[in-house]
Short mmCIF file of C-alpha atoms in Angstrom, two decimals:
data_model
loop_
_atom_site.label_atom_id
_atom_site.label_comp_id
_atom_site.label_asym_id
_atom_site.label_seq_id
_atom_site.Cartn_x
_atom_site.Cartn_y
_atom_site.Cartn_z
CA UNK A 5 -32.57 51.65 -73.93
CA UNK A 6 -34.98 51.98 -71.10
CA UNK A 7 -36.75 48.73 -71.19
CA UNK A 8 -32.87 47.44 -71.57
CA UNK A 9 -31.31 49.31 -68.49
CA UNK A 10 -34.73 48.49 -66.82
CA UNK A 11 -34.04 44.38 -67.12
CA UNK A 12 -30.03 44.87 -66.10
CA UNK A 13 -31.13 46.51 -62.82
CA UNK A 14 -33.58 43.85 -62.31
CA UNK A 15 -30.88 41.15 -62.83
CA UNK A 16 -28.52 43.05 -60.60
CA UNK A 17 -31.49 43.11 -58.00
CA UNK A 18 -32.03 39.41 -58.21
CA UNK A 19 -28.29 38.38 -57.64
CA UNK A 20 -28.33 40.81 -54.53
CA UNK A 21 -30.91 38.76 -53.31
CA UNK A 22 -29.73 35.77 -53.80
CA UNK A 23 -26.21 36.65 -52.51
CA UNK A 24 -28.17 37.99 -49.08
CA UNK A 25 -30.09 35.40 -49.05
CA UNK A 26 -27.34 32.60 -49.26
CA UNK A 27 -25.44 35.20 -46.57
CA UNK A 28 -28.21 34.70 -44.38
CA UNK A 29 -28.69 31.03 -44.28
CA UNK A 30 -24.70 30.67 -44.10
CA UNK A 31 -25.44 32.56 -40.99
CA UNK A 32 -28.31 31.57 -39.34
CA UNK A 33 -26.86 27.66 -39.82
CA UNK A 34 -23.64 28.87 -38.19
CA UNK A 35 -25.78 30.48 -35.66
CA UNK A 36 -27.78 27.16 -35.24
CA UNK A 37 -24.51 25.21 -35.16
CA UNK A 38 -23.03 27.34 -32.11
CA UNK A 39 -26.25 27.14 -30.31
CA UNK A 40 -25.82 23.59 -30.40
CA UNK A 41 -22.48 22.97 -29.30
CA UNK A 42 -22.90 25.23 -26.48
CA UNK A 43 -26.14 23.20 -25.25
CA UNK A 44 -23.84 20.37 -25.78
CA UNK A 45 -20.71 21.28 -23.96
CA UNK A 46 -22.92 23.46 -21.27
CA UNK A 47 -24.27 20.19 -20.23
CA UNK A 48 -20.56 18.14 -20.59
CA UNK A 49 -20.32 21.22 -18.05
CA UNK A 50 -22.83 19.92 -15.44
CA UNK A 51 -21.27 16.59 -15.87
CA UNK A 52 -18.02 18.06 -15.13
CA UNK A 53 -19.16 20.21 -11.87
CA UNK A 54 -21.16 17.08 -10.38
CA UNK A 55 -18.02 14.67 -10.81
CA UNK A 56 -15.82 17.69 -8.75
CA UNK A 57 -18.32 18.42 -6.30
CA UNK A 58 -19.13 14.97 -5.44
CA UNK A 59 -14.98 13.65 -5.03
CA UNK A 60 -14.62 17.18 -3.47
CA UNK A 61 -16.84 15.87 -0.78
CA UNK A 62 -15.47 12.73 -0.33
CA UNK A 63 -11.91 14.69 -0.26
CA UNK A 64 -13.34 16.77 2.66
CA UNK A 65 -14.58 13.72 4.13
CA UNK A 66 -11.42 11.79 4.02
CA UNK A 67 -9.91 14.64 5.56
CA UNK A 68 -11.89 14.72 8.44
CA UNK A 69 -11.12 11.45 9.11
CA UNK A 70 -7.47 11.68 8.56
CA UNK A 71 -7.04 14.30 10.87
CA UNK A 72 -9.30 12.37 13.33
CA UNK A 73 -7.28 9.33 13.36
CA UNK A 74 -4.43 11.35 13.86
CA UNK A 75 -5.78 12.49 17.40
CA UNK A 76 -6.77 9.26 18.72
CA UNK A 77 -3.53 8.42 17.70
CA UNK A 78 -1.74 11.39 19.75
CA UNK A 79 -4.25 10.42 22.51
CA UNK A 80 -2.78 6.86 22.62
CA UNK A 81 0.94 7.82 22.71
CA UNK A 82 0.61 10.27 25.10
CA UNK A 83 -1.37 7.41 27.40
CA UNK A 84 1.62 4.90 26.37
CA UNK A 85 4.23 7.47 27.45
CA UNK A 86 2.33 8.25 31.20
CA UNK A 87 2.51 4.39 31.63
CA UNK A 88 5.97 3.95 30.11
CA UNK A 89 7.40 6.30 32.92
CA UNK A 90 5.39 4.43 35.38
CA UNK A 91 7.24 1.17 34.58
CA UNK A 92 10.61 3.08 34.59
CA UNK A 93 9.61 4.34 37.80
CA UNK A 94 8.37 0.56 39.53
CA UNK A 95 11.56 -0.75 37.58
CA UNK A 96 13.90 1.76 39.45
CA UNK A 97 12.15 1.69 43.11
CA UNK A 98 12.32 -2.06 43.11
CA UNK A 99 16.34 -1.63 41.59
CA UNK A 100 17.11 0.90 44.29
CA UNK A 101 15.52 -2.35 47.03
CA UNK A 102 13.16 0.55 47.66
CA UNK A 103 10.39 -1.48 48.07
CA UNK A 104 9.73 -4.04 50.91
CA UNK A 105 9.42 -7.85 50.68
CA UNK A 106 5.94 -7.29 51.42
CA UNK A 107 5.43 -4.71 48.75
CA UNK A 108 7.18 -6.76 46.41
CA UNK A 109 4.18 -8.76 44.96
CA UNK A 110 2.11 -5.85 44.49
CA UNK A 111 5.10 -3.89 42.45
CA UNK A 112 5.53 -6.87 40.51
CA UNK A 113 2.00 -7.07 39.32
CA UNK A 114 1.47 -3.85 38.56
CA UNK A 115 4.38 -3.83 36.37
CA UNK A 116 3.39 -6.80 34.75
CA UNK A 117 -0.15 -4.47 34.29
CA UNK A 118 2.05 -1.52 32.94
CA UNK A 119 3.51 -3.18 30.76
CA UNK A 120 1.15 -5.42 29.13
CA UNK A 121 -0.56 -1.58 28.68
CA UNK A 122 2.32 -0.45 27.16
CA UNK A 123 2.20 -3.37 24.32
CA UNK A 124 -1.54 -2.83 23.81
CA UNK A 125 -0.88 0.99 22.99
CA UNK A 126 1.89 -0.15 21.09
CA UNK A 127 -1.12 -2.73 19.21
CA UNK A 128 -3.71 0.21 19.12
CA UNK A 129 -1.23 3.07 17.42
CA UNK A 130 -0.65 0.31 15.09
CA UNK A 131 -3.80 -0.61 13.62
CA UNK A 132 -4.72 3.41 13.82
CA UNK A 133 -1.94 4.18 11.48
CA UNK A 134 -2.04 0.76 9.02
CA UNK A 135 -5.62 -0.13 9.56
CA UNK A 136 -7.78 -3.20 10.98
CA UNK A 137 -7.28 -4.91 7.35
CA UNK A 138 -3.15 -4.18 7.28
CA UNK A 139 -2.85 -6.10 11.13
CA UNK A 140 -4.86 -9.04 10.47
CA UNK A 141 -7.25 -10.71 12.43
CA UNK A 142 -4.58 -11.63 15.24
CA UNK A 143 -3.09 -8.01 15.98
CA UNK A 144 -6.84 -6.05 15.84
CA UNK A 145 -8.09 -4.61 19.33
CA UNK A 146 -10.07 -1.39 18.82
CA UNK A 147 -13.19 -1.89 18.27
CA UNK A 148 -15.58 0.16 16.58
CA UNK A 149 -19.62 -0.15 18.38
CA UNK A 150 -18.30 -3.25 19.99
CA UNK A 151 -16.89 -4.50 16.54
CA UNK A 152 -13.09 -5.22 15.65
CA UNK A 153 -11.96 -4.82 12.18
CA UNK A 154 -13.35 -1.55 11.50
CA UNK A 155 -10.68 1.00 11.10
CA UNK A 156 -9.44 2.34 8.42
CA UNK A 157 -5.98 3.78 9.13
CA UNK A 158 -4.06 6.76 7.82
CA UNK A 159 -1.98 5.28 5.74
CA UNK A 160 -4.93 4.16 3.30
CA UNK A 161 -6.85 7.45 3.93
CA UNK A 162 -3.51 8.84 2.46
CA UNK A 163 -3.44 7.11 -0.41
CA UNK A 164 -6.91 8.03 -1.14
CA UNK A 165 -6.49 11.64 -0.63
CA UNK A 166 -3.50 11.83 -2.95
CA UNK A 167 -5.83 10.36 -5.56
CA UNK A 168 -8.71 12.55 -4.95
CA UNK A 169 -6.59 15.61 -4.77
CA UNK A 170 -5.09 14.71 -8.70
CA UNK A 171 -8.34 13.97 -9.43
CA UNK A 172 -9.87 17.41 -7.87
CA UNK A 173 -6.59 19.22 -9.72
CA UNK A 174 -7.94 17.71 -13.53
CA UNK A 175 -12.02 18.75 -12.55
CA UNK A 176 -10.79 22.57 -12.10
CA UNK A 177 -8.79 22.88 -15.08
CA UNK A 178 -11.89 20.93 -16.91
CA UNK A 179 -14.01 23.39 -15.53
CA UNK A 180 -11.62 26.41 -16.29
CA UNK A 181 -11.79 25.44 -19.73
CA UNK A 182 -15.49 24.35 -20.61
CA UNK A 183 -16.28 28.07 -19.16
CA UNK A 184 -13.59 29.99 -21.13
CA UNK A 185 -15.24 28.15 -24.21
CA UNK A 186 -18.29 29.01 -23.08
CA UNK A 187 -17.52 32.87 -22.94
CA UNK A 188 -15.82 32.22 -26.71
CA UNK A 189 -19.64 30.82 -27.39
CA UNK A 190 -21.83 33.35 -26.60
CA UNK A 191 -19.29 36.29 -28.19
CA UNK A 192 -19.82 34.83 -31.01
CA UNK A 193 -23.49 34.89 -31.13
CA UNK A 194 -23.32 38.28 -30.61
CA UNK A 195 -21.07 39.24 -33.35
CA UNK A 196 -21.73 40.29 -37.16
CA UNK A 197 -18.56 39.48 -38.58
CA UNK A 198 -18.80 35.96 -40.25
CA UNK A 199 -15.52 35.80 -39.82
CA UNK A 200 -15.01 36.46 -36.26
CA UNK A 201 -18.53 34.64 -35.38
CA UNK A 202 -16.11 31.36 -37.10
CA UNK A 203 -13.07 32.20 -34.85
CA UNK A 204 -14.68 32.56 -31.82
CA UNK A 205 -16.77 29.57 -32.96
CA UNK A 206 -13.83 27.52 -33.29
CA UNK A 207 -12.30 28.60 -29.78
CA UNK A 208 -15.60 27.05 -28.31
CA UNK A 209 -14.83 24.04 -29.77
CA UNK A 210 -11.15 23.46 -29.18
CA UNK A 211 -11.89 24.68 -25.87
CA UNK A 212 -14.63 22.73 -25.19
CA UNK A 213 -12.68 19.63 -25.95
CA UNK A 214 -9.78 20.34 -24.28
CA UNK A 215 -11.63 20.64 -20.96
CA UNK A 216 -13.35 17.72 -21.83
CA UNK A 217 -10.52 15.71 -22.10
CA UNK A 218 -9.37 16.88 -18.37
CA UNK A 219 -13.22 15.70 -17.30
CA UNK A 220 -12.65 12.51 -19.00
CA UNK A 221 -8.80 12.13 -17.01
CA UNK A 222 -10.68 13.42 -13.78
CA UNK A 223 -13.25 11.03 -13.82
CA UNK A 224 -10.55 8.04 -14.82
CA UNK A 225 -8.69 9.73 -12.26
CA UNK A 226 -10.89 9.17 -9.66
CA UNK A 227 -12.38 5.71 -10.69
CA UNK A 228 -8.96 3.86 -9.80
CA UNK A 229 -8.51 5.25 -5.96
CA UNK A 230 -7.45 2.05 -4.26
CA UNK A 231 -10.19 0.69 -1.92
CA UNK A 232 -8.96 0.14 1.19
CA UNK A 233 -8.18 -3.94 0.27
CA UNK A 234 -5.95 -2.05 -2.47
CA UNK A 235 -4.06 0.10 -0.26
CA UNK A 236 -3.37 -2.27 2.47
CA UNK A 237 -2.18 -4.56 0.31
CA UNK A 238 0.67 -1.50 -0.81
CA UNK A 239 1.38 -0.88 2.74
CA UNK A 240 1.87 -4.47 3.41
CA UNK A 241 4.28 -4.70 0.37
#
């Protein structure tokens, strides 16, 4: 009965074994598998914060140069309004027969002056607001280092803006998510449950993908902002 009871224990021994052995490689493979797909989507991740940070520049950027435009483009009107009421002024006095025949000449070119100002102020807030590209050839007069054709208005830098800023809205929720998943990742490295390691194991991954697929829109997103050819050719339409 000894020697009998003696092999039954050793059986039951060997199938504990085996059981925590095939427990353990069920969970150090799990535990290699979520060790890789956090590498993975850590460095999906990086992607993700370079593509944001670098359209988040040119957002800033674009901006800047928005707002820039913008005041040259107060600076001209208030210019065109200080020689508008000089005209109205020469155009009255010479109505009233304020001014002498002699004086008469002199009026009449400076108005001719004031008001070819007026029209080239009227030309200048122009190609500020559409752009060198949206005027043509013909109707460009600011000049950029001594160069025409070099402005790029508001209107495009709009257009470009409203793209970056959808595109800037997708990076943050692709961020929000990838990090979330993240978290879900390293929980369940830490845990002993196989069960909950699996759960929080799957949340990486649904996680993960789901912010990948607002990296992938952000990135789309941001590829089709018009180039200024594009977006003069909408303003012209």
């Amino acid at each position: 009965m000894r020697q009998t009871d003696l092999i039954k224990y050793q059986a039951m021994s060997n199938t504990e074994n085996s059981i925590n052995q095939s427990s353990d490689e069920t969970g150090n493979r799990l535990e290699r598998k979520i060790g890789l797909t956090l590498a993975l989507f850590a460095a999906v991740l990086a992607v993700v914060d370079l593509g944001g940070g670098k359209f988040g520049d040119d957002e800033i950027i674009g901006t800047n140069e928005k707002a820039n435009l913008y005041q040259w483009y107060q600076s001209k009107s208030i210019k065109q309004s200080i020689i508008e009421q000089e005209v109205q002024l020469l155009t009255g006095l010479v109505e009233a027969g304020a001014v002498t025949a002699q004086g008469q000449g002199a009026i009449t070119k400076q108005l001719a002056i004031a008001k070819q100002a007026v029209q080239r102020y009227e030309k200048e807030k122009r190609e500020i607001l559409l752009g060198s590209k949206a005027v043509g050839p013909k109707a460009q007069v600011l000049e950029v280092s001594g160069i025409k054709g070099q402005i790029i208005g508001t209107k495009p830098w709009e257009q470009k803006l409203d793209t970056l800023g959808l595109a800037g809205d997708k990076f943050d929720m692709a961020t929000l998510w990838l990090q979330i998943a993240l978290v879900f990742g390293a929980i369940s490295l830490i845990l002993n449950s196989e069960k909950l390691k699996a759960s929080f194991y799957y949340a990486l991954v649904i996680g993960s993908l789901i912010g990948t697929g607002f990296g992938i829109q952000a990135f789309q997103i941001a590829s089709s902002m018009p180039s200024e050819q594009q977006a003069t050719m909408t303003i012209n339409q």
